[in-house]
PDB file of C-alpha atoms in Angstrom:
ATOM      1  CA  GLY A   1       3.544   8.305  28.427  1.00 85.00           C
ATOM      2  CA  VAL A   2       5.225   6.717  31.554  1.00 92.00           C
ATOM      3  CA  TYR A   3       8.157   9.509  31.294  1.00 92.00           C
ATOM      4  CA  LEU A   4       5.467  12.101  30.910  1.00 94.00           C
ATOM      5  CA  TYR A   5       3.118  11.038  33.722  1.00 94.00           C
ATOM      6  CA  HIS A   6       6.480  11.704  35.247  1.00 93.00           C
ATOM      7  CA  LEU A   7       7.233  15.681  34.190  1.00 92.00           C
ATOM      8  CA  LEU A   8       3.900  16.816  34.644  1.00 94.00           C
ATOM      9  CA  GLN A   9       3.921  15.328  38.214  1.00 92.00           C
ATOM     10  CA  GLN A  10       6.487  18.300  38.647  1.00 89.00           C
ATOM     11  CA  LEU A  11       5.143  20.859  36.766  1.00 87.00           C
ATOM     12  CA  GLU A  12       4.737  22.891  39.837  1.00 85.00           C
ATOM     13  CA  ASP A  13       8.175  22.257  41.550  1.00 87.00           C
ATOM     14  CA  LEU A  14       9.539  23.223  37.829  1.00 84.00           C
ATOM     15  CA  GLY A  15       7.532  26.507  37.872  1.00 82.00           C
ATOM     16  CA  LEU A  16       5.281  26.146  35.102  1.00 85.00           C
ATOM     17  CA  GLY A  17       2.051  26.724  34.686  1.00 84.00           C
ATOM     18  CA  SER A  18       0.661  26.623  31.004  1.00 89.00           C
ATOM     19  CA  VAL A  19       1.646  23.140  29.329  1.00 93.00           C
ATOM     20  CA  ILE A  20       1.033  22.102  25.436  1.00 93.00           C
ATOM     21  CA  ILE A  21       1.189  18.877  24.651  1.00 95.00           C
ATOM     22  CA  PHE A  22       1.182  18.022  20.943  1.00 93.00           C
ATOM     23  CA  GLY A  23       0.439  15.050  19.119  1.00 93.00           C
ATOM     24  CA  GLY A  24       0.146  13.324  15.772  1.00 89.00           C
ATOM     25  CA  SER A  25      -3.540  12.890  15.152  1.00 91.00           C
ATOM     26  CA  CYS A  26      -6.538  14.018  16.481  1.00 91.00           C
ATOM     27  CA  ALA A  27      -6.963   9.541  18.411  1.00 91.00           C
ATOM     28  CA  SER A  28      -3.309  10.029  19.985  1.00 93.00           C
ATOM     29  CA  CYS A  29      -4.929  13.020  21.421  1.00 94.00           C
ATOM     30  CA  ARG A  30      -8.586  11.791  22.295  1.00 94.00           C
ATOM     31  CA  LEU A  31      -6.329   8.890  24.142  1.00 96.00           C
ATOM     32  CA  LEU A  32      -3.729  11.316  25.741  1.00 96.00           C
ATOM     33  CA  GLY A  33      -6.028  13.749  26.861  1.00 96.00           C
ATOM     34  CA  TYR A  34      -8.519  10.760  28.332  1.00 97.00           C
ATOM     35  CA  THR A  35      -4.705   8.917  29.971  1.00 97.00           C
ATOM     36  CA  LEU A  36      -3.917  11.828  31.768  1.00 97.00           C
ATOM     37  CA  GLN A  37      -7.518  13.300  33.208  1.00 97.00           C
ATOM     38  CA  HIS A  38      -7.787   9.470  34.036  1.00 96.00           C
ATOM     39  CA  LEU A  39      -4.137  10.226  36.271  1.00 97.00           C
ATOM     40  CA  GLY A  40      -5.758  13.507  37.738  1.00 95.00           C
ATOM     41  CA  PHE A  41      -3.869  16.100  36.304  1.00 96.00           C
ATOM     42  CA  GLU A  42      -7.060  18.863  34.352  1.00 96.00           C
ATOM     43  CA  ILE A  43      -6.120  19.056  30.271  1.00 97.00           C
ATOM     44  CA  VAL A  44      -8.306  20.406  28.127  1.00 96.00           C
ATOM     45  CA  MET A  45      -8.398  19.288  24.010  1.00 95.00           C
ATOM     46  CA  LEU A  46      -8.053  21.393  20.689  1.00 92.00           C
ATOM     47  CA  HIS A  47      -8.529  19.036  17.707  1.00 92.00           C
ATOM     48  CA  SER A  48     -10.325  19.202  14.508  1.00 89.00           C
ATOM     49  CA  GLU A  49     -13.179  16.769  15.645  1.00 89.00           C
ATOM     50  CA  ILE A  50     -14.032  19.048  19.310  1.00 90.00           C
ATOM     51  CA  LYS A  51     -16.662  21.539  17.077  1.00 90.00           C
ATOM     52  CA  GLN A  52     -14.789  25.499  17.377  1.00 90.00           C
ATOM     53  CA  GLN A  53     -17.421  26.089  19.392  1.00 94.00           C
ATOM     54  CA  ARG A  54     -15.644  23.747  22.042  1.00 93.00           C
ATOM     55  CA  ARG A  55     -12.526  24.827  20.783  1.00 91.00           C
ATOM     56  CA  LEU A  56     -13.271  28.312  21.671  1.00 91.00           C
ATOM     57  CA  MET A  57     -13.699  27.319  25.114  1.00 95.00           C
ATOM     58  CA  HIS A  58     -11.259  24.900  25.815  1.00 94.00           C
ATOM     59  CA  LEU A  59      -9.321  27.848  24.319  1.00 91.00           C
ATOM     60  CA  GLU A  60     -10.322  30.381  26.307  1.00 92.00           C
ATOM     61  CA  GLN A  61     -10.031  27.828  29.449  1.00 94.00           C
ATOM     62  CA  PHE A  62      -6.271  27.821  28.889  1.00 93.00           C
ATOM     63  CA  LYS A  63      -5.345  31.484  28.086  1.00 90.00           C
ATOM     64  CA  SER A  64      -7.083  32.221  30.735  1.00 91.00           C
ATOM     65  CA  ARG A  65      -4.782  29.601  32.917  1.00 89.00           C
ATOM     66  CA  GLN A  66      -8.521  27.922  35.426  1.00 93.00           C
ATOM     67  CA  VAL A  67      -7.056  24.875  33.119  1.00 95.00           C
ATOM     68  CA  PRO A  68      -3.035  24.286  32.770  1.00 93.00           C
ATOM     69  CA  ILE A  69      -2.717  21.618  30.410  1.00 95.00           C
ATOM     70  CA  LEU A  70      -3.732  22.138  26.627  1.00 95.00           C
ATOM     71  CA  VAL A  71      -3.592  18.983  24.358  1.00 96.00           C
ATOM     72  CA  ALA A  72      -4.238  19.314  20.738  1.00 92.00           C
ATOM     73  CA  THR A  73      -3.179  18.708  17.382  1.00 90.00           C
ATOM     74  CA  ASP A  74      -0.535  21.269  14.925  1.00 85.00           C
ATOM     75  CA  LEU A  75      -4.492  23.276  14.552  1.00 80.00           C
ATOM     76  CA  ALA A  76      -2.458  24.699  18.173  1.00 80.00           C
ATOM     77  CA  SER A  77       1.074  25.282  16.623  1.00 76.00           C
ATOM     78  CA  ARG A  78      -0.526  28.126  14.346  1.00 72.00           C
ATOM     79  CA  GLY A  79      -2.453  31.498  14.525  1.00 68.00           C
ATOM     80  CA  LEU A  80      -3.973  30.866  17.931  1.00 73.00           C
ATOM     81  CA  ASP A  81      -3.366  33.976  20.146  1.00 72.00           C
ATOM     82  CA  ILE A  82      -1.936  32.089  22.862  1.00 76.00           C
ATOM     83  CA  PRO A  83      -0.144  34.647  24.705  1.00 71.00           C
ATOM     84  CA  CYS A  84       1.787  32.915  27.770  1.00 76.00           C
ATOM     85  CA  VAL A  85       2.971  29.400  27.364  1.00 86.00           C
ATOM     86  CA  ASP A  86       5.762  28.016  29.776  1.00 87.00           C
ATOM     87  CA  LEU A  87       6.439  24.588  27.787  1.00 90.00           C
ATOM     88  CA  VAL A  88       6.256  23.006  24.540  1.00 91.00           C
ATOM     89  CA  ILE A  89       6.258  18.836  24.807  1.00 93.00           C
ATOM     90  CA  ASN A  90       6.053  17.575  21.737  1.00 92.00           C
ATOM     91  CA  PHE A  91       4.736  14.088  23.170  1.00 95.00           C
ATOM     92  CA  ASP A  92       4.301  12.842  18.438  1.00 91.00           C
ATOM     93  CA  LEU A  93       7.458  13.805  16.784  1.00 91.00           C
ATOM     94  CA  PRO A  94       5.503  16.608  13.553  1.00 89.00           C
ATOM     95  CA  HIS A  95       6.359  14.544  10.774  1.00 88.00           C
ATOM     96  CA  LEU A  96       7.742  18.585   8.359  1.00 88.00           C
ATOM     97  CA  PRO A  97      10.584  19.833  10.906  1.00 89.00           C
ATOM     98  CA  ARG A  98       8.849  23.083   9.924  1.00 88.00           C
ATOM     99  CA  ASP A  99       6.103  22.420  12.013  1.00 87.00           C
ATOM    100  CA  TYR A 100       8.761  21.665  14.793  1.00 87.00           C
ATOM    101  CA  VAL A 101       9.413  25.290  14.704  1.00 84.00           C
ATOM    102  CA  HIS A 102       5.903  26.510  14.956  1.00 82.00           C
ATOM    103  CA  ARG A 103       4.989  24.393  18.233  1.00 85.00           C
ATOM    104  CA  VAL A 104       7.640  25.450  19.909  1.00 85.00           C
ATOM    105  CA  GLY A 105       7.185  28.499  18.627  1.00 77.00           C
ATOM    106  CA  ARG A 106       3.699  28.622  20.414  1.00 75.00           C
ATOM    107  CA  THR A 107       6.596  29.203  23.705  1.00 73.00           C
ATOM    108  CA  ALA A 108       9.448  32.689  24.415  1.00 60.00           C
ATOM    109  CA  ARG A 109       6.664  34.884  23.271  1.00 58.00           C
ATOM    110  CA  ALA A 110       7.609  38.640  23.353  1.00 56.00           C
ATOM    111  CA  GLY A 111      10.713  38.172  24.375  1.00 59.00           C
ATOM    112  CA  ARG A 112      10.127  35.605  27.315  1.00 62.00           C
ATOM    113  CA  THR A 113      12.232  33.322  27.872  1.00 66.00           C
ATOM    114  CA  GLY A 114      10.264  28.928  27.576  1.00 71.00           C
ATOM    115  CA  ARG A 115      11.515  24.948  27.038  1.00 85.00           C
ATOM    116  CA  ALA A 116       9.998  23.152  24.434  1.00 89.00           C
ATOM    117  CA  ILE A 117      10.661  18.985  26.035  1.00 92.00           C
ATOM    118  CA  SER A 118      10.639  16.072  22.835  1.00 92.00           C
ATOM    119  CA  PHE A 119       9.932  12.300  22.854  1.00 92.00           C
ATOM    120  CA  VAL A 120      12.185  10.698  20.405  1.00 91.00           C
ATOM    121  CA  SER A 121      11.660   6.803  20.174  1.00 88.00           C
ATOM    122  CA  GLN A 122      14.508   5.014  17.989  1.00 90.00           C
ATOM    123  CA  TYR A 123      12.079   5.738  15.511  1.00 90.00           C
ATOM    124  CA  ASP A 124      12.483   9.832  15.205  1.00 91.00           C
ATOM    125  CA  VAL A 125      16.109   9.891  15.068  1.00 90.00           C
ATOM    126  CA  GLU A 126      15.743  11.249  11.381  1.00 92.00           C
ATOM    127  CA  LEU A 127      13.117  13.602  11.655  1.00 92.00           C
ATOM    128  CA  LEU A 128      15.512  14.465  14.887  1.00 93.00           C
ATOM    129  CA  HIS A 129      18.724  15.415  12.551  1.00 94.00           C
ATOM    130  CA  ALA A 130      16.176  17.511  10.197  1.00 94.00           C
ATOM    131  CA  ILE A 131      15.285  19.352  12.577  1.00 93.00           C
ATOM    132  CA  GLU A 132      18.562  20.536  14.158  1.00 93.00           C
ATOM    133  CA  LYS A 133      19.869  20.543  10.897  1.00 94.00           C
ATOM    134  CA  LEU A 134      16.663  23.981   9.565  1.00 92.00           C
ATOM    135  CA  ILE A 135      17.227  25.006  13.696  1.00 89.00           C
ATOM    136  CA  GLY A 136      20.828  25.076  12.623  1.00 90.00           C
ATOM    137  CA  THR A 137      21.118  23.856  16.340  1.00 88.00           C
ATOM    138  CA  GLN A 138      21.746  20.094  18.383  1.00 89.00           C
ATOM    139  CA  LEU A 139      19.189  19.571  20.730  1.00 91.00           C
ATOM    140  CA  GLN A 140      19.781  18.905  24.739  1.00 89.00           C
ATOM    141  CA  GLU A 141      19.293  15.476  25.700  1.00 88.00           C
ATOM    142  CA  PHE A 142      16.325  15.908  28.572  1.00 87.00           C
ATOM    143  CA  THR A 143      17.481  13.407  31.445  1.00 85.00           C
ATOM    144  CA  MET A 144      14.961  11.396  33.498  1.00 88.00           C
ATOM    145  CA  ASP A 145      16.075   9.123  36.722  1.00 87.00           C
ATOM    146  CA  GLU A 146      14.377   6.037  35.069  1.00 88.00           C
ATOM    147  CA  ALA A 147      13.663   4.738  38.326  1.00 89.00           C
ATOM    148  CA  ALA A 148      11.109   7.913  39.140  1.00 88.00           C
ATOM    149  CA  VAL A 149       9.993   6.570  36.401  1.00 90.00           C
ATOM    150  CA  LEU A 150       8.939   3.432  36.614  1.00 88.00           C
ATOM    151  CA  LYS A 151       7.367   3.933  39.678  1.00 90.00           C
ATOM    152  CA  GLY A 152       4.165   4.758  37.658  1.00 90.00           C
ATOM    153  CA  MET A 153       4.466   2.989  35.254  1.00 93.00           C
ATOM    154  CA  ARG A 154       1.589   0.349  37.252  1.00 94.00           C
ATOM    155  CA  ARG A 155      -0.658   3.682  37.006  1.00 94.00           C
ATOM    156  CA  VAL A 156      -0.386   4.916  33.565  1.00 96.00           C
ATOM    157  CA  PHE A 157      -0.817   1.527  32.410  1.00 96.00           C
ATOM    158  CA  ILE A 158      -4.541   1.818  34.075  1.00 96.00           C
ATOM    159  CA  ALA A 159      -5.239   4.664  33.127  1.00 96.00           C
ATOM    160  CA  ARG A 160      -4.280   4.792  29.814  1.00 96.00           C
ATOM    161  CA  LYS A 161      -6.407   1.101  29.483  1.00 97.00           C
ATOM    162  CA  ALA A 162      -9.008   3.457  30.663  1.00 96.00           C
ATOM    163  CA  ALA A 163      -8.637   5.910  28.229  1.00 96.00           C
ATOM    164  CA  ALA A 164      -8.566   3.993  25.667  1.00 96.00           C
ATOM    165  CA  LEU A 165     -12.468   1.965  26.213  1.00 96.00           C
ATOM    166  CA  GLN A 166     -13.110   6.022  26.504  1.00 94.00           C
ATOM    167  CA  VAL A 167     -11.880   5.766  23.109  1.00 94.00           C
ATOM    168  CA  LYS A 168     -13.908   3.067  21.452  1.00 95.00           C
ATOM    169  CA  LYS A 169     -17.088   3.851  23.465  1.00 94.00           C
ATOM    170  CA  GLU A 170     -16.904   7.464  22.176  1.00 90.00           C
ATOM    171  CA  GLU A 171     -16.459   6.066  18.209  1.00 89.00           C
ATOM    172  CA  LYS A 172     -19.674   3.547  18.885  1.00 91.00           C
ATOM    173  CA  GLU A 173     -21.853   6.192  19.942  1.00 89.00           C
ATOM    174  CA  LYS A 174     -20.342   8.494  16.944  1.00 85.00           C
ATOM    175  CA  LYS A 175     -21.479   6.024  15.145  1.00 89.00           C
ATOM    176  CA  ASP A 176     -24.557   4.793  16.370  1.00 88.00           C
ATOM    177  CA  ARG A 177     -24.967   8.568  15.437  1.00 86.00           C
ATOM    178  CA  ASP A 178     -23.955   8.522  12.220  1.00 84.00           C
ATOM    179  CA  LYS A 179     -26.058   5.184  11.142  1.00 85.00           C
ATOM    180  CA  ALA A 180     -29.333   6.767  12.848  1.00 88.00           C
ATOM    181  CA  LEU A 181     -28.937   9.776  10.964  1.00 84.00           C
ATOM    182  CA  ASN A 182     -28.552   8.249   7.264  1.00 84.00           C
ATOM    183  CA  ASN A 183     -31.770   6.096   7.455  1.00 72.00           C
TER     184      ASN A 183
END
């Protein structure tokens, strides 16, 4: 999260106006989305736990550039008309290499150039090699100044803790609603 925070702080300097951040699950998208909101970023989310009407509203806010960041599951990787995406970030690498292709295909549409950045841990190396084999190219390493990145660590951890509490509260409220409906 600290590296993502550092990267997102530089969007304007990099000339990037619209970003899709892919998480691996609804839970990771919610945690990531709320963390980014607590850090002061304007975001909308798109995942299967959001009702359809709200999904459409979030999608329109992103497409019209009212909101610059969309945090989504693979629900947003295919079949949606999103014409202008400057950057795709794979916060969680997809489990299947072809899903990587669909995700990064959200950028560089209609002859435009685009960028994609994937966060990779030591546990993702095998998957990274499978992606490189599928696309027929070796992905380039994107480096950041670690000292500059680590300056935001405390702020990110505080925001992540607040986001985790928010997710936990939502889950309890949902459980209570479901229990009340079943009684």
